[in-house]
Amino acid sequence: AKSQGRNTYRYYTESLTRAANARLSLESRLRRALEREELVLHYQPQVDMRTSRVTGVEALVRWEDPDAGLIPPDRFIPLAEETGLIIPLGAWVLASACRQLQAWIEAGAPPLTLAVNLSSHQFAQPDLAMHIGHELQLTGLPPELLELELTESTLMQHDRRGMETLEALRALGIALSIDDFGTGYSSLAYLKQLPIDKLKIDKSFVQGIPEDRNDAEIAATIIAMARNLNLRVLAEGVETEAQRDFLRRAGCDAYQGYLFSRPLPGAAFARQYLR
Ligand code: C2E
Ligand code: CA
Ligand code: CA
Ligand code: CA
Protein backbone atom coordinates (compact mmCIF):
# COMPACT_ATOMS: atom_id res chain seq x y z
CA ALA A 1 0.00 0.00 0.00
CA LYS A 2 2.89 2.25 0.88
CA SER A 3 4.62 1.94 -2.46
CA GLN A 4 1.34 2.43 -4.17
CA GLY A 5 0.94 5.63 -2.17
CA ARG A 6 4.33 6.78 -3.31
CA ASN A 7 3.46 6.00 -6.89
CA THR A 8 0.27 7.97 -6.56
CA TYR A 9 2.26 10.83 -5.10
CA ARG A 10 4.82 10.71 -7.86
CA TYR A 11 2.09 10.57 -10.44
CA TYR A 12 0.43 13.52 -8.77
CA THR A 13 3.53 15.74 -8.75
CA GLU A 14 4.35 14.77 -12.31
CA SER A 15 0.96 15.74 -13.55
CA LEU A 16 1.10 18.96 -11.52
CA THR A 17 4.42 19.80 -13.15
CA ARG A 18 3.00 18.98 -16.53
CA ALA A 19 0.00 21.22 -15.88
CA ALA A 20 2.26 24.04 -14.69
CA ASN A 21 4.46 23.68 -17.75
CA ALA A 22 1.51 23.61 -20.07
CA ARG A 23 0.19 26.74 -18.43
CA LEU A 24 3.55 28.47 -18.62
CA SER A 25 3.94 27.68 -22.26
CA LEU A 26 0.41 28.86 -22.94
CA GLU A 27 1.18 32.12 -21.18
CA SER A 28 4.40 32.73 -23.07
CA ARG A 29 2.76 31.70 -26.33
CA LEU A 30 -0.07 34.14 -25.72
CA ARG A 31 2.39 36.89 -24.89
CA ARG A 32 4.16 36.20 -28.18
CA ALA A 33 0.87 36.02 -30.09
CA LEU A 34 0.02 39.49 -28.86
CA GLU A 35 3.37 40.85 -30.02
CA ARG A 36 3.08 39.15 -33.39
CA GLU A 37 -0.52 40.23 -33.87
CA GLU A 38 -1.79 36.67 -34.10
CA LEU A 39 -5.11 37.63 -32.60
CA VAL A 40 -8.12 38.23 -34.83
CA LEU A 41 -11.59 39.56 -34.29
CA HIS A 42 -14.75 37.90 -35.49
CA TYR A 43 -17.99 39.81 -35.74
CA GLN A 44 -21.48 38.57 -34.88
CA PRO A 45 -24.50 40.56 -36.09
CA GLN A 46 -27.08 41.83 -33.61
CA VAL A 47 -30.54 41.90 -35.12
CA ASP A 48 -33.58 44.06 -34.41
CA MET A 49 -36.55 41.82 -33.50
CA ARG A 50 -39.12 43.98 -35.26
CA THR A 51 -37.37 44.82 -38.51
CA SER A 52 -35.04 41.78 -38.70
CA ARG A 53 -32.27 44.16 -39.74
CA VAL A 54 -28.71 44.11 -38.48
CA THR A 55 -28.30 47.13 -36.20
CA GLY A 56 -25.13 46.20 -34.37
CA VAL A 57 -22.20 43.87 -34.17
CA GLU A 58 -20.29 42.22 -31.32
CA ALA A 59 -16.52 41.85 -31.67
CA LEU A 60 -15.23 38.49 -30.37
CA VAL A 61 -11.54 37.74 -30.17
CA ARG A 62 -9.83 34.54 -31.41
CA TRP A 63 -6.23 33.47 -31.37
CA GLU A 64 -4.84 32.27 -34.69
CA ASP A 65 -2.02 30.01 -33.59
CA PRO A 66 0.24 28.94 -36.48
CA ASP A 67 0.38 25.38 -35.08
CA ALA A 68 -2.84 24.86 -33.13
CA GLY A 69 -5.14 26.82 -35.46
CA LEU A 70 -8.01 28.98 -34.25
CA ILE A 71 -8.18 28.99 -30.44
CA PRO A 72 -11.48 30.13 -28.86
CA PRO A 73 -11.45 32.91 -26.21
CA ASP A 74 -12.61 30.63 -23.39
CA ARG A 75 -9.22 28.90 -23.68
CA PHE A 76 -7.10 32.05 -23.17
CA ILE A 77 -9.16 34.95 -21.78
CA PRO A 78 -9.22 33.51 -18.23
CA LEU A 79 -5.43 33.07 -18.36
CA ALA A 80 -5.02 36.57 -19.76
CA GLU A 81 -7.09 37.84 -16.83
CA GLU A 82 -4.95 35.99 -14.28
CA THR A 83 -1.66 37.17 -15.71
CA GLY A 84 -2.63 40.75 -16.46
CA LEU A 85 -2.10 40.17 -20.18
CA ILE A 86 -5.74 41.11 -20.58
CA ILE A 87 -4.75 44.79 -20.34
CA PRO A 88 -2.68 44.92 -23.56
CA LEU A 89 -4.96 42.29 -25.13
CA GLY A 90 -8.09 44.29 -24.28
CA ALA A 91 -6.49 47.46 -25.61
CA TRP A 92 -5.69 45.66 -28.86
CA VAL A 93 -9.29 44.39 -29.16
CA LEU A 94 -10.76 47.82 -28.55
CA ALA A 95 -8.45 49.62 -30.96
CA SER A 96 -8.88 47.01 -33.71
CA ALA A 97 -12.65 46.85 -33.40
CA CYS A 98 -13.05 50.65 -33.42
CA ARG A 99 -10.72 50.95 -36.40
CA GLN A 100 -12.64 48.24 -38.28
CA LEU A 101 -16.05 49.75 -37.72
CA GLN A 102 -14.83 53.22 -38.63
CA ALA A 103 -13.29 51.82 -41.83
CA TRP A 104 -16.61 50.17 -42.74
CA ILE A 105 -18.49 53.39 -42.11
CA GLU A 106 -16.05 55.39 -44.19
CA ALA A 107 -16.58 52.85 -46.98
CA GLY A 108 -20.32 53.58 -46.86
CA ALA A 109 -21.67 51.05 -44.35
CA PRO A 110 -24.64 52.07 -42.19
CA PRO A 111 -23.74 53.24 -38.67
CA LEU A 112 -23.96 49.95 -36.79
CA THR A 113 -23.30 49.88 -33.07
CA LEU A 114 -20.13 48.10 -31.99
CA ALA A 115 -20.21 45.96 -28.84
CA VAL A 116 -16.87 45.18 -27.19
CA ASN A 117 -16.39 42.90 -24.18
CA LEU A 118 -14.65 44.38 -21.19
CA SER A 119 -12.99 42.14 -18.62
CA SER A 120 -13.08 42.67 -14.89
CA HIS A 121 -9.39 43.53 -14.78
CA GLN A 122 -9.79 46.17 -17.49
CA PHE A 123 -12.76 47.65 -15.69
CA ALA A 124 -10.61 48.06 -12.57
CA GLN A 125 -8.12 50.30 -14.40
CA PRO A 126 -8.56 53.84 -13.06
CA ASP A 127 -7.67 55.41 -16.40
CA LEU A 128 -10.01 53.22 -18.48
CA ALA A 129 -12.38 55.99 -19.58
CA MET A 130 -9.50 58.26 -20.50
CA HIS A 131 -7.87 55.51 -22.51
CA ILE A 132 -11.08 54.67 -24.38
CA GLY A 133 -11.83 58.34 -25.01
CA HIS A 134 -8.38 58.68 -26.53
CA GLU A 135 -8.91 55.61 -28.72
CA LEU A 136 -12.20 57.02 -30.02
CA GLN A 137 -10.46 60.26 -30.92
CA LEU A 138 -7.70 58.41 -32.74
CA THR A 139 -10.10 56.33 -34.82
CA GLY A 140 -12.77 58.97 -35.31
CA LEU A 141 -15.52 56.54 -34.33
CA PRO A 142 -18.54 58.38 -32.87
CA PRO A 143 -18.78 57.42 -29.15
CA GLU A 144 -22.52 56.78 -29.55
CA LEU A 145 -21.69 53.76 -31.70
CA LEU A 146 -19.55 52.09 -29.06
CA GLU A 147 -21.13 49.84 -26.48
CA LEU A 148 -19.18 48.12 -23.71
CA GLU A 149 -20.33 44.77 -22.36
CA LEU A 150 -19.65 44.06 -18.71
CA THR A 151 -20.75 40.95 -16.88
CA GLU A 152 -22.88 41.09 -13.77
CA SER A 153 -20.00 39.69 -11.72
CA THR A 154 -17.61 42.38 -12.98
CA LEU A 155 -20.04 45.06 -11.87
CA MET A 156 -20.54 43.47 -8.45
CA GLN A 157 -16.78 43.23 -7.84
CA HIS A 158 -16.10 46.91 -8.20
CA ASP A 159 -18.75 48.69 -6.23
CA ARG A 160 -17.60 52.22 -5.59
CA ARG A 161 -14.87 53.06 -8.05
CA GLY A 162 -16.73 51.00 -10.61
CA MET A 163 -19.58 53.46 -10.43
CA GLU A 164 -17.21 56.34 -11.19
CA THR A 165 -15.84 54.48 -14.17
CA LEU A 166 -19.35 53.80 -15.47
CA GLU A 167 -20.25 57.47 -15.10
CA ALA A 168 -17.07 58.56 -16.88
CA LEU A 169 -17.74 56.18 -19.79
CA ARG A 170 -21.32 57.34 -20.00
CA ALA A 171 -20.16 60.97 -20.01
CA LEU A 172 -18.13 60.17 -23.13
CA GLY A 173 -21.36 59.07 -24.82
CA ILE A 174 -20.58 55.35 -24.74
CA ALA A 175 -23.40 52.86 -24.11
CA LEU A 176 -23.12 50.20 -21.40
CA SER A 177 -24.69 46.79 -21.31
CA ILE A 178 -24.72 43.97 -18.80
CA ASP A 179 -23.57 40.72 -20.37
CA ASP A 180 -24.62 37.21 -19.28
CA PHE A 181 -27.52 38.74 -17.42
CA GLY A 182 -29.36 36.38 -15.09
CA THR A 183 -26.30 34.42 -14.05
CA GLY A 184 -25.50 36.76 -11.13
CA TYR A 185 -27.75 38.05 -8.44
CA SER A 186 -28.46 41.65 -9.36
CA SER A 187 -31.56 42.94 -7.65
CA LEU A 188 -33.94 45.38 -9.21
CA ALA A 189 -32.87 47.96 -6.61
CA TYR A 190 -29.22 47.50 -7.56
CA LEU A 191 -29.86 47.70 -11.29
CA LYS A 192 -31.82 50.91 -10.88
CA GLN A 193 -28.76 52.70 -9.53
CA LEU A 194 -26.51 51.74 -12.41
CA PRO A 195 -26.04 54.05 -15.39
CA ILE A 196 -26.62 51.29 -17.94
CA ASP A 197 -28.50 51.06 -21.22
CA LYS A 198 -29.03 47.40 -21.96
CA LEU A 199 -29.31 43.88 -20.59
CA LYS A 200 -28.14 40.85 -22.52
CA ILE A 201 -30.01 37.72 -21.51
CA ASP A 202 -27.53 34.91 -20.99
CA LYS A 203 -27.69 32.15 -23.54
CA SER A 204 -28.10 29.50 -20.84
CA PHE A 205 -31.70 30.70 -20.41
CA VAL A 206 -32.33 31.07 -24.11
CA GLN A 207 -31.28 27.49 -24.77
CA GLY A 208 -34.26 25.94 -22.94
CA ILE A 209 -36.91 28.10 -24.61
CA PRO A 210 -39.72 27.25 -25.16
CA GLU A 211 -39.86 23.71 -23.69
CA ASP A 212 -38.23 24.45 -20.35
CA ARG A 213 -40.81 26.39 -18.36
CA ASN A 214 -38.21 27.79 -15.94
CA ASP A 215 -35.95 29.15 -18.68
CA ALA A 216 -38.91 30.65 -20.52
CA GLU A 217 -40.18 32.20 -17.31
CA ILE A 218 -36.79 33.66 -16.41
CA ALA A 219 -36.28 35.13 -19.88
CA ALA A 220 -39.75 36.68 -19.86
CA THR A 221 -39.15 38.11 -16.38
CA ILE A 222 -35.83 39.67 -17.40
CA ILE A 223 -37.50 41.25 -20.44
CA ALA A 224 -40.33 42.66 -18.31
CA MET A 225 -37.85 43.96 -15.76
CA ALA A 226 -35.72 45.62 -18.45
CA ARG A 227 -38.75 47.33 -19.92
CA ASN A 228 -39.82 48.59 -16.51
CA LEU A 229 -36.39 50.11 -16.02
CA ASN A 230 -36.38 51.57 -19.54
CA LEU A 231 -33.47 49.41 -20.56
CA ARG A 232 -33.07 47.77 -23.91
CA VAL A 233 -32.84 44.00 -23.88
CA LEU A 234 -31.04 41.63 -26.24
CA ALA A 235 -31.12 37.83 -26.13
CA GLU A 236 -27.91 36.00 -26.97
CA GLY A 237 -27.44 32.45 -28.19
CA VAL A 238 -30.67 32.33 -30.21
CA GLU A 239 -30.48 29.18 -32.31
CA THR A 240 -34.07 28.40 -33.30
CA GLU A 241 -37.06 30.22 -34.71
CA ALA A 242 -39.13 29.05 -31.75
CA GLN A 243 -36.72 30.79 -29.39
CA ARG A 244 -36.73 33.99 -31.43
CA ASP A 245 -40.51 34.03 -31.73
CA PHE A 246 -41.03 33.46 -28.02
CA LEU A 247 -38.58 36.25 -27.14
CA ARG A 248 -40.10 38.61 -29.68
CA ARG A 249 -43.58 38.04 -28.27
CA ALA A 250 -42.25 38.60 -24.75
CA GLY A 251 -41.05 42.05 -25.86
CA CYS A 252 -37.34 41.49 -26.41
CA ASP A 253 -35.77 44.25 -28.57
CA ALA A 254 -32.97 42.41 -30.32
CA TYR A 255 -31.13 39.12 -30.59
CA GLN A 256 -27.96 37.49 -31.76
CA GLY A 257 -27.16 33.85 -32.31
CA TYR A 258 -26.47 31.07 -34.76
CA LEU A 259 -30.04 31.29 -36.09
CA PHE A 260 -29.09 34.52 -37.82
CA SER A 261 -25.34 34.13 -38.09
CA ARG A 262 -22.26 32.78 -36.38
CA PRO A 263 -19.49 35.26 -35.61
CA LEU A 264 -17.65 35.87 -38.91
CA PRO A 265 -14.22 37.15 -39.91
CA GLY A 266 -14.33 40.84 -40.81
CA ALA A 267 -14.20 40.35 -44.57
CA ALA A 268 -17.04 37.80 -44.53
CA PHE A 269 -19.13 39.99 -42.25
CA ALA A 270 -18.70 42.96 -44.58
CA ARG A 271 -19.55 40.88 -47.64
CA GLN A 272 -22.74 39.51 -46.14
CA TYR A 273 -24.10 42.37 -44.10
CA LEU A 274 -22.64 45.65 -45.28
CA ARG A 275 -23.76 45.88 -48.86
P1 C2E B 1 -19.89 36.27 -24.52
O1 C2E B 1 -19.46 37.69 -24.49
O2 C2E B 1 -21.06 35.89 -23.70
O3 C2E B 1 -20.10 35.94 -26.06
C1 C2E B 1 -21.07 35.09 -26.56
C2 C2E B 1 -20.49 33.76 -26.94
O4 C2E B 1 -21.54 32.92 -27.43
C3 C2E B 1 -19.47 33.82 -28.07
O5 C2E B 1 -18.52 32.78 -27.85
C4 C2E B 1 -20.32 33.50 -29.30
O6 C2E B 1 -19.57 32.99 -30.37
C5 C2E B 1 -21.23 32.46 -28.72
N1 C2E B 1 -22.48 32.35 -29.46
C6 C2E B 1 -23.06 33.25 -30.26
N2 C2E B 1 -24.23 32.81 -30.76
C7 C2E B 1 -24.40 31.57 -30.23
C8 C2E B 1 -25.43 30.58 -30.36
O7 C2E B 1 -26.44 30.76 -31.04
N3 C2E B 1 -25.27 29.44 -29.66
C9 C2E B 1 -24.19 29.21 -28.86
N4 C2E B 1 -24.10 28.05 -28.22
N5 C2E B 1 -23.19 30.12 -28.72
C10 C2E B 1 -23.31 31.29 -29.39
P2 C2E B 1 -16.99 33.05 -28.03
O8 C2E B 1 -16.73 33.94 -29.21
O9 C2E B 1 -16.32 31.72 -28.00
O10 C2E B 1 -16.62 33.87 -26.74
C11 C2E B 1 -16.72 33.32 -25.46
C12 C2E B 1 -16.51 34.34 -24.38
O11 C2E B 1 -15.18 34.84 -24.40
C13 C2E B 1 -17.38 35.57 -24.54
O12 C2E B 1 -18.69 35.30 -24.07
C14 C2E B 1 -16.63 36.57 -23.70
O13 C2E B 1 -16.93 36.39 -22.34
C15 C2E B 1 -15.20 36.16 -23.95
N6 C2E B 1 -14.63 37.07 -24.96
C16 C2E B 1 -14.66 37.00 -26.30
N7 C2E B 1 -14.01 38.03 -26.87
C17 C2E B 1 -13.56 38.79 -25.84
C18 C2E B 1 -12.79 40.02 -25.76
O14 C2E B 1 -12.43 40.65 -26.76
N8 C2E B 1 -12.51 40.49 -24.51
C19 C2E B 1 -12.91 39.83 -23.39
N9 C2E B 1 -12.61 40.36 -22.19
N10 C2E B 1 -13.64 38.70 -23.42
C20 C2E B 1 -13.94 38.18 -24.64
CA1 CA C 1 -20.45 39.59 -24.78
CA1 CA D 1 -22.87 36.81 -22.99
CA1 CA E 1 -20.43 34.40 -21.53
PDB file of N, CA and C and ligand atoms in Angstrom, residues 180 202-203 236, ligand 4:
ATOM      1  N   ASP A 180     -24.317  38.432 -20.040  1.00  0.00           N
ATOM      2  CA  ASP A 180     -24.623  37.212 -19.278  1.00  0.00           C
ATOM      3  C   ASP A 180     -25.636  37.488 -18.181  1.00  0.00           C
ATOM      4  N   ASP A 202     -28.522  35.962 -20.795  1.00  0.00           N
ATOM      5  CA  ASP A 202     -27.528  34.913 -20.989  1.00  0.00           C
ATOM      6  C   ASP A 202     -28.092  33.765 -21.808  1.00  0.00           C
ATOM      7  N   LYS A 203     -27.208  33.188 -22.640  1.00  0.00           N
ATOM      8  CA  LYS A 203     -27.690  32.146 -23.538  1.00  0.00           C
ATOM      9  C   LYS A 203     -28.114  30.876 -22.815  1.00  0.00           C
ATOM     10  N   GLU A 236     -29.042  36.586 -26.248  1.00  0.00           N
ATOM     11  CA  GLU A 236     -27.911  36.004 -26.967  1.00  0.00           C
ATOM     12  C   GLU A 236     -28.072  34.496 -27.071  1.00  0.00           C
TER      13      GLU A 236
HETATM   14 CA    CA B   4     -20.428  34.404 -21.534  1.00  0.00          CA
END
